[in-house]
CSV table of C-alpha atoms in Angstrom, one decimal:
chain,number,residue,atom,x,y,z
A,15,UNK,CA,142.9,-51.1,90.8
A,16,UNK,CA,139.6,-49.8,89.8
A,17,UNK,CA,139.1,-53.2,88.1
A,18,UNK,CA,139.2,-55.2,90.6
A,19,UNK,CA,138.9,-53.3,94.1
A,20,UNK,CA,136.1,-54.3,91.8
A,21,UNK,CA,136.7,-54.4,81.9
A,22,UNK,CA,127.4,-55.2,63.9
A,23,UNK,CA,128.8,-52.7,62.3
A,24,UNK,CA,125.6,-50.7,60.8
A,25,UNK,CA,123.7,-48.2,62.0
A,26,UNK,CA,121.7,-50.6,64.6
A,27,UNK,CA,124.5,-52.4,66.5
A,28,UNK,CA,124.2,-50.0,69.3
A,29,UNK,CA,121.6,-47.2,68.6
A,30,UNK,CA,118.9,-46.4,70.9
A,31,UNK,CA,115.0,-45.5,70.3
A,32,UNK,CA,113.7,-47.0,67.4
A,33,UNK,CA,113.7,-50.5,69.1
A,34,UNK,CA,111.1,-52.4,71.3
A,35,UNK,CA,112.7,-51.3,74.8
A,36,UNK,CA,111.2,-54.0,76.7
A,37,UNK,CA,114.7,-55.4,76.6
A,38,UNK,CA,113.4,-59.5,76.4
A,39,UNK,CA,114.5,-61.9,73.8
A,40,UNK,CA,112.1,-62.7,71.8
A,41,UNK,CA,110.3,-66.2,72.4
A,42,UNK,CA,112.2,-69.5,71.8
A,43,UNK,CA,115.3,-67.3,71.5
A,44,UNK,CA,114.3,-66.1,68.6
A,45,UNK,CA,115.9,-63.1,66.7
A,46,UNK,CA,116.7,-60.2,66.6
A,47,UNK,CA,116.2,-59.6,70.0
A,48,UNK,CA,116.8,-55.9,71.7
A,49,UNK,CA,118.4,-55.5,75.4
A,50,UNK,CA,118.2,-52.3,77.3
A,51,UNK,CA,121.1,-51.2,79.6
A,52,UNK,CA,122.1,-48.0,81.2
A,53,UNK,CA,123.2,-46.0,77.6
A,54,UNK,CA,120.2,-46.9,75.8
A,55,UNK,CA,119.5,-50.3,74.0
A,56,UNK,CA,121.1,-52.8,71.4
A,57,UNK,CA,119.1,-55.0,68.9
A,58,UNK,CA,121.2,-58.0,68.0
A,59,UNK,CA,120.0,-58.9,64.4
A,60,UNK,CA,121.1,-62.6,64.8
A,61,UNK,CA,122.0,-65.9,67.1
A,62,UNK,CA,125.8,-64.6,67.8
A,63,UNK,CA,128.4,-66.7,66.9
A,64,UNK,CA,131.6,-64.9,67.8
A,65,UNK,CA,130.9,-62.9,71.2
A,66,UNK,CA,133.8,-60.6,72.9
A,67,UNK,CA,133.6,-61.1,76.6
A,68,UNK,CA,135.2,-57.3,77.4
A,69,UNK,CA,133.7,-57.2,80.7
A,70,UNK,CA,136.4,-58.2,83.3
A,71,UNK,CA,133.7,-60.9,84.9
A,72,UNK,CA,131.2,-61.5,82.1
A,73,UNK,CA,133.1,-64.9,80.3
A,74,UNK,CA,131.3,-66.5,83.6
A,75,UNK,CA,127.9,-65.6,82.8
A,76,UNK,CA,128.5,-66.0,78.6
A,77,UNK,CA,130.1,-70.0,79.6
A,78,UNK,CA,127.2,-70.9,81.9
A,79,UNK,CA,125.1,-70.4,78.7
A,80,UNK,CA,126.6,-72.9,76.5
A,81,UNK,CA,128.4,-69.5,74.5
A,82,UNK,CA,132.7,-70.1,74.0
A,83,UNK,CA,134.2,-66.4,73.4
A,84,UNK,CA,136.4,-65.6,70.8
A,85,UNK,CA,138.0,-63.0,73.5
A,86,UNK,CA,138.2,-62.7,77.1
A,87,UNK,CA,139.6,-60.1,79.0
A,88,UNK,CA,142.4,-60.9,81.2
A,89,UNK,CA,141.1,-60.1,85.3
A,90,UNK,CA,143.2,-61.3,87.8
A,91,UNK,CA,145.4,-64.5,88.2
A,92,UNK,CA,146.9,-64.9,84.9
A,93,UNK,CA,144.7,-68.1,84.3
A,94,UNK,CA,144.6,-69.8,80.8
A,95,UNK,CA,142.0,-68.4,78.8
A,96,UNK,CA,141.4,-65.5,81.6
A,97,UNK,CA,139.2,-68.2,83.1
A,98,UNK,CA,139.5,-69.8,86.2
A,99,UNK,CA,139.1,-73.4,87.8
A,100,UNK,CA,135.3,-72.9,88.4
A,101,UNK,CA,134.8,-72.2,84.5
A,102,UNK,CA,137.7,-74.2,82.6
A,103,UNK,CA,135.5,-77.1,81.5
A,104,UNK,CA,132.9,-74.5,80.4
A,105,UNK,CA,135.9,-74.1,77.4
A,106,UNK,CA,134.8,-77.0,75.1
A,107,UNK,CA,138.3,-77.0,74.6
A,108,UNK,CA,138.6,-74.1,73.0
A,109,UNK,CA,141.1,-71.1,73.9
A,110,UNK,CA,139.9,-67.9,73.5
A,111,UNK,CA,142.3,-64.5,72.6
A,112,UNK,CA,142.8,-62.9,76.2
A,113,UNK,CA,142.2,-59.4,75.7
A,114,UNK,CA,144.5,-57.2,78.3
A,115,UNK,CA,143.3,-55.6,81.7
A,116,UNK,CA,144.0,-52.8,80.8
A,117,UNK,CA,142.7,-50.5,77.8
A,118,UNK,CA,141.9,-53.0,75.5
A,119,UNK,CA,142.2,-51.1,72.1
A,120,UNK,CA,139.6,-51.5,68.8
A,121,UNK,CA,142.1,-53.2,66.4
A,122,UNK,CA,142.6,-55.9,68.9
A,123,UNK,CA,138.5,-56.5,69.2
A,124,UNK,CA,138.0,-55.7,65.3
A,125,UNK,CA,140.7,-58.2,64.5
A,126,UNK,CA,139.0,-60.9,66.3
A,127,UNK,CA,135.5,-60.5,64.2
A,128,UNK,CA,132.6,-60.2,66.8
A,129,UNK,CA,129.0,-59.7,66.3
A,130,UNK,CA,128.3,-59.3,70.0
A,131,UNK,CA,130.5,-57.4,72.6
A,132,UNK,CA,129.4,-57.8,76.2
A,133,UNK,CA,130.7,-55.3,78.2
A,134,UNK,CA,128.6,-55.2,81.5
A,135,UNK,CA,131.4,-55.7,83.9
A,136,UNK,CA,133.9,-53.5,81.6
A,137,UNK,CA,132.6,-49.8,83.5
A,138,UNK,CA,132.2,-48.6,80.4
A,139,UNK,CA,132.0,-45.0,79.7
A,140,UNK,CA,129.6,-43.3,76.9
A,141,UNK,CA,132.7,-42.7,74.3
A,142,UNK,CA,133.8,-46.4,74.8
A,143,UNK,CA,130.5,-47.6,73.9
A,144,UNK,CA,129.9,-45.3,71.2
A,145,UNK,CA,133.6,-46.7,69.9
A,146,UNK,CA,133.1,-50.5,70.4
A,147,UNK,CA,129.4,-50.0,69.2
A,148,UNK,CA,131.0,-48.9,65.6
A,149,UNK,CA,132.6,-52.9,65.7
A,150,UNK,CA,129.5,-54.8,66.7
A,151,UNK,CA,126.8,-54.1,68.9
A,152,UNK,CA,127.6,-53.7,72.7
A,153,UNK,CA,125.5,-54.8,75.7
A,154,UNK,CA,126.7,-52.2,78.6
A,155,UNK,CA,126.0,-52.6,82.1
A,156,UNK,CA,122.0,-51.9,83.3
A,157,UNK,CA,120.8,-49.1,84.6
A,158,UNK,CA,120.8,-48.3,88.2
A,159,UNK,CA,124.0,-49.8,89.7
A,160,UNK,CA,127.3,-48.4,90.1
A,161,UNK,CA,130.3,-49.5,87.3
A,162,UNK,CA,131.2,-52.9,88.4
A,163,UNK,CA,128.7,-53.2,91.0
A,164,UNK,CA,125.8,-55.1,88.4
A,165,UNK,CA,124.5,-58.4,91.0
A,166,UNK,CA,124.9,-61.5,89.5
A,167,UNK,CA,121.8,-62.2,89.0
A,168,UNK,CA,121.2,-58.7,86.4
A,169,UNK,CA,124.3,-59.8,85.0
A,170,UNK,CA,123.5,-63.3,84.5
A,171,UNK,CA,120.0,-62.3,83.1
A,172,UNK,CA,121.4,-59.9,80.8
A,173,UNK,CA,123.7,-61.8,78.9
A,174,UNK,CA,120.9,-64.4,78.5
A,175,UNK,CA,118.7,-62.0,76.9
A,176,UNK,CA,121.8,-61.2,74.4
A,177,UNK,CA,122.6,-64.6,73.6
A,178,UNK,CA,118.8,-65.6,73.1
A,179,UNK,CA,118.8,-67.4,76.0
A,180,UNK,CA,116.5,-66.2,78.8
A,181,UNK,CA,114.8,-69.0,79.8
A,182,UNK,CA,118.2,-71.0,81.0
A,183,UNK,CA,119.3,-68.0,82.6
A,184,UNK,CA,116.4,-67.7,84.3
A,185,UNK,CA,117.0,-71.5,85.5
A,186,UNK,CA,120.6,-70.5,86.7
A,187,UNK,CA,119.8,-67.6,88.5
A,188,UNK,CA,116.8,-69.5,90.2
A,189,UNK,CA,119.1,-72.4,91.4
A,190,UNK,CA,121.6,-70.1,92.8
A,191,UNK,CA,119.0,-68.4,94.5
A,192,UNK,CA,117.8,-71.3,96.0
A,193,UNK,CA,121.3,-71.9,97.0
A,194,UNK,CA,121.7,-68.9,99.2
A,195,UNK,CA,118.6,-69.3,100.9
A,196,UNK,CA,119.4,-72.4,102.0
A,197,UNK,CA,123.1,-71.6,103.1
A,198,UNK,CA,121.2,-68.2,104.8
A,199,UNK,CA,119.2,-70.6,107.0
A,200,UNK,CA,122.0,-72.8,107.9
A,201,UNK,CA,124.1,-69.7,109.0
A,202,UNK,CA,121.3,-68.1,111.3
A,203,UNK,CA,124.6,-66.5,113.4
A,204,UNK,CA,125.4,-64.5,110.4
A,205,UNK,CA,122.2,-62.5,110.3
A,206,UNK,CA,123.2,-58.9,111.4
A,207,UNK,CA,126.4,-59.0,112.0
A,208,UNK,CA,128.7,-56.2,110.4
A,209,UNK,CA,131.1,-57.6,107.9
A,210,UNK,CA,134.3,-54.8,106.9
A,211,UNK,CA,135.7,-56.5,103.2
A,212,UNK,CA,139.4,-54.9,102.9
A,213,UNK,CA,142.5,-54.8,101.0
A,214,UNK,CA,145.7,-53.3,101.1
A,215,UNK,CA,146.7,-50.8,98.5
A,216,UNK,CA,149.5,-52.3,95.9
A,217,UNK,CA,150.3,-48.3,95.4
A,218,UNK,CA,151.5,-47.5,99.1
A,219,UNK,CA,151.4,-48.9,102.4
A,220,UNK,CA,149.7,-45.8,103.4
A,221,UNK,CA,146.4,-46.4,102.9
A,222,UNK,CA,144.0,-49.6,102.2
A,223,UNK,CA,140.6,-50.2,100.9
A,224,UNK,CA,136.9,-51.4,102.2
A,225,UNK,CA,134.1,-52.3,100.0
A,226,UNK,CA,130.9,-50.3,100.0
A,227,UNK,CA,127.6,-52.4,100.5
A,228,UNK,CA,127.5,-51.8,96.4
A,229,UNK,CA,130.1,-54.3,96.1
A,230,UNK,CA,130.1,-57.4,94.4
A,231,UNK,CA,131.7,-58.7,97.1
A,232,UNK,CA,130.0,-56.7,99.7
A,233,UNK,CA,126.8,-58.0,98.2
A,234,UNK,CA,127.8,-61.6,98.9
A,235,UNK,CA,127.5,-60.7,102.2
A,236,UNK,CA,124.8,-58.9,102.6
A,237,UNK,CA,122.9,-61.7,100.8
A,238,UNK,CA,123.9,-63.6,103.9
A,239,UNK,CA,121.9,-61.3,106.3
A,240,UNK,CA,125.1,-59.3,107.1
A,241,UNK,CA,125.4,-55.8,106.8
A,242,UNK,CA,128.3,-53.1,105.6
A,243,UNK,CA,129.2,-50.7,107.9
A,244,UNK,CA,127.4,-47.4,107.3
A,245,UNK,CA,130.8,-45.3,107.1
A,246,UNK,CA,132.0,-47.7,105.1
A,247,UNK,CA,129.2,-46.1,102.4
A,248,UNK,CA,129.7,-43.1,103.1
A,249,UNK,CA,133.3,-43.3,102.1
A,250,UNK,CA,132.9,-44.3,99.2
A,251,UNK,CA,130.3,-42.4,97.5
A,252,UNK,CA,129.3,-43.4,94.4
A,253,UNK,CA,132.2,-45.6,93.9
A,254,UNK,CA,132.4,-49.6,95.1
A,255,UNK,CA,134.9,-49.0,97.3
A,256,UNK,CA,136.3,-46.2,99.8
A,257,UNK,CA,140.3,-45.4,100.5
A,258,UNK,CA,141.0,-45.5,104.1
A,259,UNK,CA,144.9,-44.4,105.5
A,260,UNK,CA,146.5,-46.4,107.5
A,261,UNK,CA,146.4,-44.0,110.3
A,262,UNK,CA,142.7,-44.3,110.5
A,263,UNK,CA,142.5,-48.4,110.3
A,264,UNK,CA,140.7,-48.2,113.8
A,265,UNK,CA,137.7,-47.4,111.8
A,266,UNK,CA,137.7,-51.3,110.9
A,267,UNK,CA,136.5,-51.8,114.7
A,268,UNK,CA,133.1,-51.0,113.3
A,269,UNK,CA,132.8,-54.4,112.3
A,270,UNK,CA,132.1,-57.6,113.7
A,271,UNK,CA,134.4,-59.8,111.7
A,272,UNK,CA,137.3,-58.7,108.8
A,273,UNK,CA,137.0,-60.5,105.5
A,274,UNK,CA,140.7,-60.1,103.9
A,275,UNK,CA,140.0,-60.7,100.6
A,276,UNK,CA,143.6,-60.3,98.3
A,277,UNK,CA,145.0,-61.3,95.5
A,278,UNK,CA,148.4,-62.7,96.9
A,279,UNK,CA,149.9,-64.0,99.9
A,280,UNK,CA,152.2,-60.3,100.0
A,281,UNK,CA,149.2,-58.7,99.9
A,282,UNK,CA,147.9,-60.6,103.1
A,283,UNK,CA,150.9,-60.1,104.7
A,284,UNK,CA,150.9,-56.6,103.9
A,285,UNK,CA,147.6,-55.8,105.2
A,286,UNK,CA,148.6,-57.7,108.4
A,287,UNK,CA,151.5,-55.6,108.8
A,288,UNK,CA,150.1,-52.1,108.8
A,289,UNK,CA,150.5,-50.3,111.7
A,290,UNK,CA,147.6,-50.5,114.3
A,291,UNK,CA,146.7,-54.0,112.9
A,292,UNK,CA,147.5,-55.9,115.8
A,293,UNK,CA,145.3,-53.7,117.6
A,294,UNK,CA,142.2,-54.3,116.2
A,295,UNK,CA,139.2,-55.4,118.0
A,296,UNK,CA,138.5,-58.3,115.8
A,297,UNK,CA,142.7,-59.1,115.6
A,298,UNK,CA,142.7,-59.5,118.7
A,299,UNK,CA,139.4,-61.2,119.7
A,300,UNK,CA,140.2,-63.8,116.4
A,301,UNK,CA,137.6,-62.5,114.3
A,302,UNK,CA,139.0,-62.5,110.7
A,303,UNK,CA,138.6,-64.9,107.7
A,304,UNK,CA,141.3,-64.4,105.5
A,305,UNK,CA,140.7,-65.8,102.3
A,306,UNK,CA,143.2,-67.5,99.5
A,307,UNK,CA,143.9,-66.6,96.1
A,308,UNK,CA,141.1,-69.2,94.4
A,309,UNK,CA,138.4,-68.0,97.1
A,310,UNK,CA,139.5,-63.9,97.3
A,311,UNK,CA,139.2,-64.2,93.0
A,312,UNK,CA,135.5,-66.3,93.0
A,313,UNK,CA,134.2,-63.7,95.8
A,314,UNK,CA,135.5,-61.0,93.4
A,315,UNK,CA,134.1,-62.3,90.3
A,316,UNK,CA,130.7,-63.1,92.3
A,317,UNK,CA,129.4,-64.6,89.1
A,318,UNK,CA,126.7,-67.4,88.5
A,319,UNK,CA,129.7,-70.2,88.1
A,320,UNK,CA,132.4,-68.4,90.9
A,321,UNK,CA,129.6,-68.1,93.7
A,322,UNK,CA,128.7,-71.5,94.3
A,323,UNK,CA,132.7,-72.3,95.3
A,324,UNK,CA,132.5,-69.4,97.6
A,325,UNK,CA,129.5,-70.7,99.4
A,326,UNK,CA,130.8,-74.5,99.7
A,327,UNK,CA,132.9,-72.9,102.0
A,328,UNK,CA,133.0,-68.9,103.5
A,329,UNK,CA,129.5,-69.0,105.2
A,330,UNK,CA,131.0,-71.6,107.3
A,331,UNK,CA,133.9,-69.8,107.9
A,332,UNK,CA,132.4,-66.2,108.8
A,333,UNK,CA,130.2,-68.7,111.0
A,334,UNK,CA,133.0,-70.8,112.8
A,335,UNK,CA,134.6,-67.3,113.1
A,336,UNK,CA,132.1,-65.7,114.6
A,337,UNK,CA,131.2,-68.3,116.9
């Protein structure tokens, strides 16, 4: 739930200190080249050839880079390869092992021979990195954001300094910039308003969850002009996301439009069938998007190939919504 309410051998794959901590690829994409990130940094002696994608999000970023992983872990939607419609052709072809979403054990990375594992959507903790580091060398998540809450555009730039490959990430992240300051312009309505990002629990139908403004998804958002209700942070603490019960879903009347963002058409039904629903401001006054499966898993993913699917379309929505 975690996941997604969002996962060489010597002495150097993954040792801090005695490398340049700048954390840049060296010019041209030349190696080695040593990345910082939020357990110290990894020098990566050579161009990799066979990279893990063990984050749950990170094939996106790795694919948009020319770079075909040997593994990618499985996310949500059971798609071939773990990848969805926005990265397919990114493949070459190819079909990568799908690692599981759940605890993805060293024999099954070992057994697939990588000299890079990239593991900045994976919430790694210290001991997994110091385990995985002992099979290649391991780029964790950077400093200063929450486990699965590392923006696109960190993410994106991180895995290009890895792969040797700044200067094109540099060009994808300053595209898709570009992007959303254009779609921010066109949506001048959205600037402001409160935006509550749910989902219903798959435990219970006692409770549901919102996403904190640390979100991937919540980010999105907020890189609209919108803004995440304050409680909503509060809640949730140091996590991405805050557990509400269903007896308190009045708090939702905070915002000015519901995003239901779900990973099946039971879930959406089950989130429109909690008690008090009905009675919603925003039910009531029409003020929800709810999204499908493709557009609910490209908002979740929020990566530099998912994100421009989700604008083509949701700004317009949360627009026409709003009125």
């Amino acid at each position: 739930m975690a996941a997604f309410a969002l996962a060489a051998c010597s002495s150097d794959g993954g040792a801090s200190g005695s490398a340049p901590s700048s954390g840049a690829a060296a010019p041209g994409g030349a190696f080695p080249v040593t990345v910082s990130h939020k357990y110290g940094s990894t020098t990566i002696p050579a161009a990799p050839q066979r990279v893990v994608s063990l984050g749950y999000t990170d094939q996106d970023a790795i694919l948009a880079l020319g770079t075909v992983p040997v593994g990618i872990r499985e996310f949500t939607g059971q798609k071939p390869s773990a990848t969805w419609e926005w990265a397919q052709d990114r493949l070459q072809g190819q079909t990568p092992t799908v690692l599981p979403v759940g605890e993805v054990g060293t024999e099954a990375i070992a057994a697939l021979h990588p000299d890079l594992i990239i593991g900045i959507s994976a919430g790694l903790t210290q001991e997994q990195y110091d385990t995985y580091s002992k099979i290649a060398p391991v780029v964790a998540s950077p400093q200063g954001f929450i486990d699965y809450g590392t923006p696109w555009q960190d993410a994106t730039r991180l895995t290009g300094q890895a792969l040797g490959k700044s200067a094109e990430a540099e060009k994808l992240v300053g595209d898709l910039e570009a992007r959303f300051t254009q779609v921010k312009q066109q949506y001048p309505a959205l600037v402001g308003k409160a935006a509550a990002g749910v989902r219903p629990s798959t435990a219970d139908n006692a409770s549901f969850f919102v996403w904190g403004s640390q979100d991937l998804r919540a980010r999105f958002l907020r890189s609209l002009g919108m803004t995440i209700p304050a409680e909503f942070d509060q809640l949730a603490g140091g996590n991405f996301y805050a557990t509400i019960s269903t007896e308190e879903i009045g708090k939702l009347n905070q915002a000015d439009v519901l995003v239901l963002i779900t990973a099946s058409e039971a879930e959406r039904t089950a989130f429109q069938s909690l008690p008090g629903y009905a009675n919603l401001t925003d039910v009531q006054q029409g003020k929800v998007v709810t999204l499908d499966d493709q557009a609910s898993a490209a908002l979740s993913f929020s990566s530099v190939l998912s994100l421009p699917t989700v604008l083509d379309t949701l700004p317009g929505q949360l627009a026409g919504t709003l009125g």
